[in-house]
Short mmCIF file of C-alpha atoms in Angstrom, two decimals:
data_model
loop_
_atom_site.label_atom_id
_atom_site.label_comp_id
_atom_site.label_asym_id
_atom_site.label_seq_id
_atom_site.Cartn_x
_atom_site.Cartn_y
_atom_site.Cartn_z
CA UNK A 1 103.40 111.72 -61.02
CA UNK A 2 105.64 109.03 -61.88
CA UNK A 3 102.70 106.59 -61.88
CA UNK A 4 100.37 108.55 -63.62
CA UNK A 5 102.78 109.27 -66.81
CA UNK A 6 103.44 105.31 -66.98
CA UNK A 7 99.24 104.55 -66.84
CA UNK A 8 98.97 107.34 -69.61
CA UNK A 9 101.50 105.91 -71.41
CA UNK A 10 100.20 102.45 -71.09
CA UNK A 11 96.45 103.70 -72.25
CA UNK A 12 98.13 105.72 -75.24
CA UNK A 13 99.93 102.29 -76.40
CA UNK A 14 96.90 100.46 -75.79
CA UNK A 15 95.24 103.16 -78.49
CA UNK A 16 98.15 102.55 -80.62
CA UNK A 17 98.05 98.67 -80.90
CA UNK A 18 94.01 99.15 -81.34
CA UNK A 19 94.20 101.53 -84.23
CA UNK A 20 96.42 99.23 -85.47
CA UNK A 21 94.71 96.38 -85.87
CA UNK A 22 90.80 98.67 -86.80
CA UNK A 23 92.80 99.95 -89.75
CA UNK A 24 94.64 96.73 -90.83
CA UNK A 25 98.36 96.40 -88.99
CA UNK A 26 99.72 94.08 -92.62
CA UNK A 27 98.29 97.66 -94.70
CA UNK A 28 100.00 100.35 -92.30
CA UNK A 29 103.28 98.02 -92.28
CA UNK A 30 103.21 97.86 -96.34
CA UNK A 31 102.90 101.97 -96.07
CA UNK A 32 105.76 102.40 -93.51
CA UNK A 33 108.20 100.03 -95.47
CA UNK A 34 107.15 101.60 -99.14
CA UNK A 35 108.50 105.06 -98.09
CA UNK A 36 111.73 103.17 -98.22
CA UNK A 37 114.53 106.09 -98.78
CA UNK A 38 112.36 108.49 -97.91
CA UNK A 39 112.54 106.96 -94.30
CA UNK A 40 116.19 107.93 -94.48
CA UNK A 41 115.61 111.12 -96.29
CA UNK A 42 113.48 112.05 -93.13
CA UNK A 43 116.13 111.35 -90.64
CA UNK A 44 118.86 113.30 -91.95
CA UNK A 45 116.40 116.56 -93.25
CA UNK A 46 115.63 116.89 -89.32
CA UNK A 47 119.34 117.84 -88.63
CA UNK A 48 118.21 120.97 -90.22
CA UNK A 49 115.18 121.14 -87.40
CA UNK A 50 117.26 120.17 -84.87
CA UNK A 51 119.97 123.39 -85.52
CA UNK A 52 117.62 125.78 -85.90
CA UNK A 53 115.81 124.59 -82.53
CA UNK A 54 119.26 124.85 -80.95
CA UNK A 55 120.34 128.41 -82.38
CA UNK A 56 117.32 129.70 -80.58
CA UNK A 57 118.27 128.46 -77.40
CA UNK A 58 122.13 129.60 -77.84
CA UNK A 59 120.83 133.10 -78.79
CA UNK A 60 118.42 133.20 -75.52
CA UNK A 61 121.22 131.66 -73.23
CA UNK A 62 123.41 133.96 -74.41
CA UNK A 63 121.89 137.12 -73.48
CA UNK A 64 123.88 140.23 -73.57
CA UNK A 65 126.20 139.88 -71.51
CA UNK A 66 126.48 136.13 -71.18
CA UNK A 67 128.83 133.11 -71.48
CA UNK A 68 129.85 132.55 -75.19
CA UNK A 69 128.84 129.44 -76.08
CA UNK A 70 129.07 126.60 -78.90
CA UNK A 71 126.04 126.00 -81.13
CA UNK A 72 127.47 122.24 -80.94
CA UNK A 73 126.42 122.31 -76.84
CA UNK A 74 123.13 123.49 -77.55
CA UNK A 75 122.67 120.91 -80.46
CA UNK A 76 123.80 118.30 -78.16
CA UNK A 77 121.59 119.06 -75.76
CA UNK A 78 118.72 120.01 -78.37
CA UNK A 79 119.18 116.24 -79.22
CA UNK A 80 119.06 114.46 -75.27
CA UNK A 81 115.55 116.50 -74.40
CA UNK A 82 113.77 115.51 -77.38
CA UNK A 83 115.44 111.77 -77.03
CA UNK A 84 114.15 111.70 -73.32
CA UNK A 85 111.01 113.48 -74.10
CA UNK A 86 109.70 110.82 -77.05
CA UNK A 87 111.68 107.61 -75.82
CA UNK A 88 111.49 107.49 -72.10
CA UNK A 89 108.04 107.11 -69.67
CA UNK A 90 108.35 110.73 -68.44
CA UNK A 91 106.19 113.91 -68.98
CA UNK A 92 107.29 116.00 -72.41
CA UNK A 93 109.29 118.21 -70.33
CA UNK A 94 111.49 115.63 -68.81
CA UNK A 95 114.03 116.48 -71.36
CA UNK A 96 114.14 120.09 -70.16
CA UNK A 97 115.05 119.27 -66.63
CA UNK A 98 117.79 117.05 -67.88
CA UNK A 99 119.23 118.89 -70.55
CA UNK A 100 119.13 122.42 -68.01
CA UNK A 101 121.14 120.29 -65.83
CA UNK A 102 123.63 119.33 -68.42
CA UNK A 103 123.83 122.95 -69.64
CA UNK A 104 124.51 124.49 -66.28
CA UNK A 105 127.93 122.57 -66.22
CA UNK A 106 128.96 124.39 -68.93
CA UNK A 107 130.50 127.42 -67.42
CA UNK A 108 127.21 129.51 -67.46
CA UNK A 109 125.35 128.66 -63.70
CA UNK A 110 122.35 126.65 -62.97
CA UNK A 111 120.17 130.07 -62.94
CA UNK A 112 121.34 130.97 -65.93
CA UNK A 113 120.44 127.30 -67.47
CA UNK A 114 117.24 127.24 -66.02
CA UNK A 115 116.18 131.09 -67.16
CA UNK A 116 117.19 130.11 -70.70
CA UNK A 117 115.61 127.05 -70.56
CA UNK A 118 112.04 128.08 -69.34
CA UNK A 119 112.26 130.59 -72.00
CA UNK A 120 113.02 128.83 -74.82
CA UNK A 121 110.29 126.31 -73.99
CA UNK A 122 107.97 129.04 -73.62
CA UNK A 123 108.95 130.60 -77.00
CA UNK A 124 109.02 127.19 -78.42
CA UNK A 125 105.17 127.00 -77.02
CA UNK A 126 104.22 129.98 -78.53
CA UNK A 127 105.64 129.62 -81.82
CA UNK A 128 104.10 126.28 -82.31
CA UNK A 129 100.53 128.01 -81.60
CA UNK A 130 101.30 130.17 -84.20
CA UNK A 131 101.93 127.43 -86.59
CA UNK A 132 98.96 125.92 -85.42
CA UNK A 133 96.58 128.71 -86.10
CA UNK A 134 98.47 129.62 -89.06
CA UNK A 135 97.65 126.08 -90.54
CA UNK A 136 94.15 126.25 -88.83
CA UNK A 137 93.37 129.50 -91.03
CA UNK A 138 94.80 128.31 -94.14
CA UNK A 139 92.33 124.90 -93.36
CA UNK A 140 89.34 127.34 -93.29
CA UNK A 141 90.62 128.40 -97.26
CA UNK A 142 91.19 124.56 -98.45
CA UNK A 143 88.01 122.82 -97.32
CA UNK A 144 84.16 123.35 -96.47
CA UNK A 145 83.17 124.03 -93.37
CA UNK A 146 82.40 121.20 -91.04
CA UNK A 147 81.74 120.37 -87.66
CA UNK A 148 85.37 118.65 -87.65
CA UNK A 149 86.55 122.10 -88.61
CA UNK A 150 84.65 123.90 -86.24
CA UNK A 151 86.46 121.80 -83.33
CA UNK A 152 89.40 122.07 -84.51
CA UNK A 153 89.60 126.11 -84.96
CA UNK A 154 87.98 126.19 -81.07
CA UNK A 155 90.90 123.66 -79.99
CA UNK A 156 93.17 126.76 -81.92
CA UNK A 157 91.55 129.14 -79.83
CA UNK A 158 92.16 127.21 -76.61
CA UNK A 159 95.87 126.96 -77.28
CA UNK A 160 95.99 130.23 -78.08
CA UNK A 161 95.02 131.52 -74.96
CA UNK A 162 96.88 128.82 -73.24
CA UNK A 163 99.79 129.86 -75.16
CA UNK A 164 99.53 133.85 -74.23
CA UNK A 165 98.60 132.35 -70.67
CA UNK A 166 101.89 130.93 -69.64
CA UNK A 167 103.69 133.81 -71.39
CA UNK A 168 101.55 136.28 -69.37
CA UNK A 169 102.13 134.45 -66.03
CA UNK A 170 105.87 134.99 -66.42
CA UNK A 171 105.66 138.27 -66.52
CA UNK A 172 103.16 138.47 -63.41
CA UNK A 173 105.12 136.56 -61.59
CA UNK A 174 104.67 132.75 -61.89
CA UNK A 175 108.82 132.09 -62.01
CA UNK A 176 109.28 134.10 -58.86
CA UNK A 177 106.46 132.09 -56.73
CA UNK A 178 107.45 129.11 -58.00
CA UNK A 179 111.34 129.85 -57.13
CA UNK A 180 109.86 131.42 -53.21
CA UNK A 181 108.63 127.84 -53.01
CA UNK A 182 111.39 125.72 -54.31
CA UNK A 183 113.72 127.77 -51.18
CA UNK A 184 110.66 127.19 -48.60
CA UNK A 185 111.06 123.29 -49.72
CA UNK A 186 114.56 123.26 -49.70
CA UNK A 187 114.77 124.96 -46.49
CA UNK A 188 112.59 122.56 -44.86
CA UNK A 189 114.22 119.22 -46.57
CA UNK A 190 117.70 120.34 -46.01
CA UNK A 191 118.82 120.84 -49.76
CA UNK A 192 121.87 122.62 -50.13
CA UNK A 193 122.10 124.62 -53.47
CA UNK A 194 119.51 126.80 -53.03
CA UNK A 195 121.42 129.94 -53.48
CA UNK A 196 121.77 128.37 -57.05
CA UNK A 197 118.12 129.69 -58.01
CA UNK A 198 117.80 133.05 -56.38
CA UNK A 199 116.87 135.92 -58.34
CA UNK A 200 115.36 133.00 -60.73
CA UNK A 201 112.53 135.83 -62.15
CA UNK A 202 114.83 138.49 -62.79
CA UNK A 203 117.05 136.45 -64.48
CA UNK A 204 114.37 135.11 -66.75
CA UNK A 205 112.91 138.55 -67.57
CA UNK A 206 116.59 139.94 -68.76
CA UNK A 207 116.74 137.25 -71.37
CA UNK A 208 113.47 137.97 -72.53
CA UNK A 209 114.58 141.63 -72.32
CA UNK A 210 117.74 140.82 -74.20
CA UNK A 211 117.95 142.92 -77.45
CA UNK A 212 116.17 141.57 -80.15
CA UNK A 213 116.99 137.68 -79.27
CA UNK A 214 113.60 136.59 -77.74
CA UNK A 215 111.95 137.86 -81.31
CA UNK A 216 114.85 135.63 -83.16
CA UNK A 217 114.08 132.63 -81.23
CA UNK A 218 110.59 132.89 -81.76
CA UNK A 219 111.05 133.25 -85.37
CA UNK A 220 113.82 130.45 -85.63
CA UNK A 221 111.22 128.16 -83.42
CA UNK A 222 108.47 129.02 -85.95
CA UNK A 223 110.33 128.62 -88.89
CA UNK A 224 111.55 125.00 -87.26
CA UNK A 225 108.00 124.02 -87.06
CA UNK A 226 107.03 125.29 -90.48
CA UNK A 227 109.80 122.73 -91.89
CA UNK A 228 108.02 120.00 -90.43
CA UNK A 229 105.52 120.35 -93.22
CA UNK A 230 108.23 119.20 -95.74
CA UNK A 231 108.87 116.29 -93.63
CA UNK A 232 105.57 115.46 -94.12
CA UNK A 233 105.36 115.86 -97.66
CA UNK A 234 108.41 114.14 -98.51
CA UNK A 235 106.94 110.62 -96.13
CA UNK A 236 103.66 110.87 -97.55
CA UNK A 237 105.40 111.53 -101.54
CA UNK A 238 107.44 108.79 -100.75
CA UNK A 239 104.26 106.75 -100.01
CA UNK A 240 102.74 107.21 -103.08
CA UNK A 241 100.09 109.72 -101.31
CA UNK A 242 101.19 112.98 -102.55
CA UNK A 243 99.63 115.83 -100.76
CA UNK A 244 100.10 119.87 -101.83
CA UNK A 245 102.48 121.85 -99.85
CA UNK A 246 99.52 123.52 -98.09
CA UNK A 247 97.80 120.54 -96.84
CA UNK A 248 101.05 119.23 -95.92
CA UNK A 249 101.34 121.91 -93.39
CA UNK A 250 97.84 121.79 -92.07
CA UNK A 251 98.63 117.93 -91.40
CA UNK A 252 101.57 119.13 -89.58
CA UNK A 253 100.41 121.68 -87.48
CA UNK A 254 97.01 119.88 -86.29
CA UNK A 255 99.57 116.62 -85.41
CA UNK A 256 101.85 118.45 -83.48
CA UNK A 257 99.27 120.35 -81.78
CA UNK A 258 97.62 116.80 -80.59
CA UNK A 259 101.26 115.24 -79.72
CA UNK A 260 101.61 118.16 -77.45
CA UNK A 261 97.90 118.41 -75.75
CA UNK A 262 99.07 114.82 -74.79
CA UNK A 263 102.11 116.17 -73.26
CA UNK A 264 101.02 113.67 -70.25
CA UNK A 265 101.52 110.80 -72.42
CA UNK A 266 105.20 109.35 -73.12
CA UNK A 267 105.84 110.38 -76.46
CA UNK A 268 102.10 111.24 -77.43
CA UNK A 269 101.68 107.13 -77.76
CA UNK A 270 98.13 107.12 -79.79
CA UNK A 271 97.05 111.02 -79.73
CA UNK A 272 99.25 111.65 -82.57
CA UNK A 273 98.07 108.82 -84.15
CA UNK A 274 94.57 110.18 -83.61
CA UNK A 275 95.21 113.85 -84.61
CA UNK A 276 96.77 112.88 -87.95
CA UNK A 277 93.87 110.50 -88.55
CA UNK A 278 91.06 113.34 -88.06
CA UNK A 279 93.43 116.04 -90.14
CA UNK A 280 94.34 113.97 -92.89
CA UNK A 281 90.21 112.77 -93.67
CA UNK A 282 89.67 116.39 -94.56
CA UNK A 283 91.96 116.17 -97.36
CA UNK A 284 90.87 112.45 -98.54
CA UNK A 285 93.60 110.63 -96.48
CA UNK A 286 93.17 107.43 -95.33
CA UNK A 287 93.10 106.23 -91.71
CA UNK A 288 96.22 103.43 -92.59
CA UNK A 289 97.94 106.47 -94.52
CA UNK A 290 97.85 108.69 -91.90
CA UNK A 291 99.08 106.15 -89.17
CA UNK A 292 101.72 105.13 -91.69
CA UNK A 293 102.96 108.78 -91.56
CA UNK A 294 102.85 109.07 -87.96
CA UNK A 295 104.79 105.49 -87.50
CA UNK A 296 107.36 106.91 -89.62
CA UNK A 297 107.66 110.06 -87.63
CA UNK A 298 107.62 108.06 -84.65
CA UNK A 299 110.95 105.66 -86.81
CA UNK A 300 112.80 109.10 -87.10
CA UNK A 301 112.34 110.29 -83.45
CA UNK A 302 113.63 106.83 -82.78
CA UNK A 303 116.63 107.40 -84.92
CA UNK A 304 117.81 110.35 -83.15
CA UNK A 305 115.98 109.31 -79.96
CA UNK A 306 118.36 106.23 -79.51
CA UNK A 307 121.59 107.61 -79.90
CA UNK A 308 120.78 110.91 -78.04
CA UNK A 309 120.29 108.75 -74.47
CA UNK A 310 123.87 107.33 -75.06
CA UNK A 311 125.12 110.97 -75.43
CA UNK A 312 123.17 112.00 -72.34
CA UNK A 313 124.84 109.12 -70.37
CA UNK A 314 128.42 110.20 -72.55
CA UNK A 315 127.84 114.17 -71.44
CA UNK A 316 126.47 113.53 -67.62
CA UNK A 317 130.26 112.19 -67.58
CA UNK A 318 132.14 114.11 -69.60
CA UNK A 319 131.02 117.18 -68.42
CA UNK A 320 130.92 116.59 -65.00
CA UNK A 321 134.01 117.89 -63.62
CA UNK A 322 133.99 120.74 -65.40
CA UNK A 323 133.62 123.86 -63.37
CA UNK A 324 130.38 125.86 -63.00
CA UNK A 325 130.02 129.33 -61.98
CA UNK A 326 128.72 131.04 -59.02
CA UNK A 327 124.93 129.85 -58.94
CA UNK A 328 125.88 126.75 -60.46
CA UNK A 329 125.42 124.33 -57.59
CA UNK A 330 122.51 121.67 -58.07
CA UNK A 331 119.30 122.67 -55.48
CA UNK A 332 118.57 118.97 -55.65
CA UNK A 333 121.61 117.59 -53.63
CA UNK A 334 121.04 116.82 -49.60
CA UNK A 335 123.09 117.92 -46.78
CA UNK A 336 124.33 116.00 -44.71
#
């Protein structure tokens, strides 16, 4: 796996350097650098993304009857998945496994961390289809139909189904044969810890169960996303190629949709690139613009990115002797 996320990654920077130099590398540079403050304006308006994200996942971990816990943790940890997930050469879920880890030392149990962890990424799935097909529709209303168009509604229907698709599984059952064969593994590898993940399913059902808190963390997810669009507007303002609020959140949802059906790639090196480039000609955006706005996306995920793998290294020691509860043992540790 290992080797096939570091080949993607080194085909999506290959894609990267080459659009770079078809579109004119001196051009896209002259874009990134003209946004000047809005480069900074960008970096600090994600906090805002960043705490909503993280209220989601508090409200989800939480349950009913759970731990109560800091919305600093969760924005702490918010911050080391997305830093692993767009710096290092792992999978975009990398970041999950690391930041579950973190969060299980926090008094709350490794089931517990995982449950709330697949379900927020699952509710962060589906409310970025929504997005998607919500900026899909409103596409249909600002331009003529095309063949680009057509492609990109069927891609919304694909995701869609995808999206429904992983929710559905969870409730068939997909949790609970995945946990049956993490303990047939672990039983045969001599892993200690497994008692840590028993009752995995159930335990992921109750938080989706939970009152009213899987609907708010879809809706805080969705209305995280929909912010995105004034991150784009403000880059592409700043740029000199203002764009309405609506197209703005067309652009968004069509990149983000293509930065996460690379999900193999490290960071979505090159398919974001790409899926701002197609978006962004159906509203008279040029190829250098649009890679300009991605670069600059790509300047802010570096911004947090950076300091977010120093706190990961900070929190795997300063929260490691803290105590965990019952089911808080990592699977992944060998016997002797």
């Amino acid at each position: 796996m290992k080797r096939v996320t570091c080949a993607a990654g080194v085909i999506g920077l290959a894609l990267t350097v080459w659009m770079l130099v078809q579109f004119g590398a001196h051009a896209i540079l002259t874009l990134v650098v003209s946004c000047g403050w809005g480069i900074v304006a960008v970096i600090v308006f994600h906090a805002v993304q960043v705490c909503l994200s993280a209220q989601a996942w508090r409200i989800l971990c939480g349950g009913t009857s759970g731990p109560a816990l800091h919305l600093k943790d969760f924005f702490l940890l918010r911050c080391v998945r997305e830093g692993i997930n767009n710096l290092l050469p792992v999978a975009q879920v990398g970041g999950e496994v690391m930041s579950s880890r973190l969060l299980a030392r926090r008094d709350i149990g490794g089931r517990r961390a995982a449950a709330s962890t697949i379900c927020d990424l699952t509710l962060e799935l589906l409310s970025q289809v929504l997005f998607t097909c919500a900026g899909l529709t409103l596409l249909l209303f600002l331009v003529h139909r095309s063949s680009v168009t057509d492609h990109l509604v069927e891609s919304a229907v694909v995701l869609l189904v995808i999206g429904v698709g992983v929710f559905a599984s969870q409730w068939l059952g997909a949790v609970a044969l995945i946990e049956k064969l993490l303990v047939r593994i672990a039983s045969h590898l001599g892993w200690t810890g497994v008692d840590g993940i028993r009752g995995l399913h159930e335990e992921v059902m109750s938080l989706y169960k939970s009152g009213h808190n899987a609907f708010l963390g879809i809706i805080l997810q969705l209305v995280a996303w929909v912010l995105g669009t004034l991150e784009v507007w403000l880059i592409l303002h700043f740029m000199g190629h203002g764009c309405t609020l609506a197209q703005a959140f067309v652009i968004e949802g069509v990149g983000q949709a293509a930065k996460s059906a690379g999900f193999a790639v490290p960071g979505g090196l090159g398919v974001s690139e790409g899926g701002y480039i197609v978006v962004g000609s159906l509203f008279g955006i040029a190829p250098p613009v649009a890679i300009a706005l991605s670069l600059i996306k790509r300047l802010r995920e570096i911004a947090w990115g950076l300091p977010s793998l120093v706190l990961w290294q900070w929190l795997e020691h300063a929260w490691a002797a803290r105590p965990t509860r019952p089911g808080g043992s990592s699977l992944f540790r060998s016997g002797s």
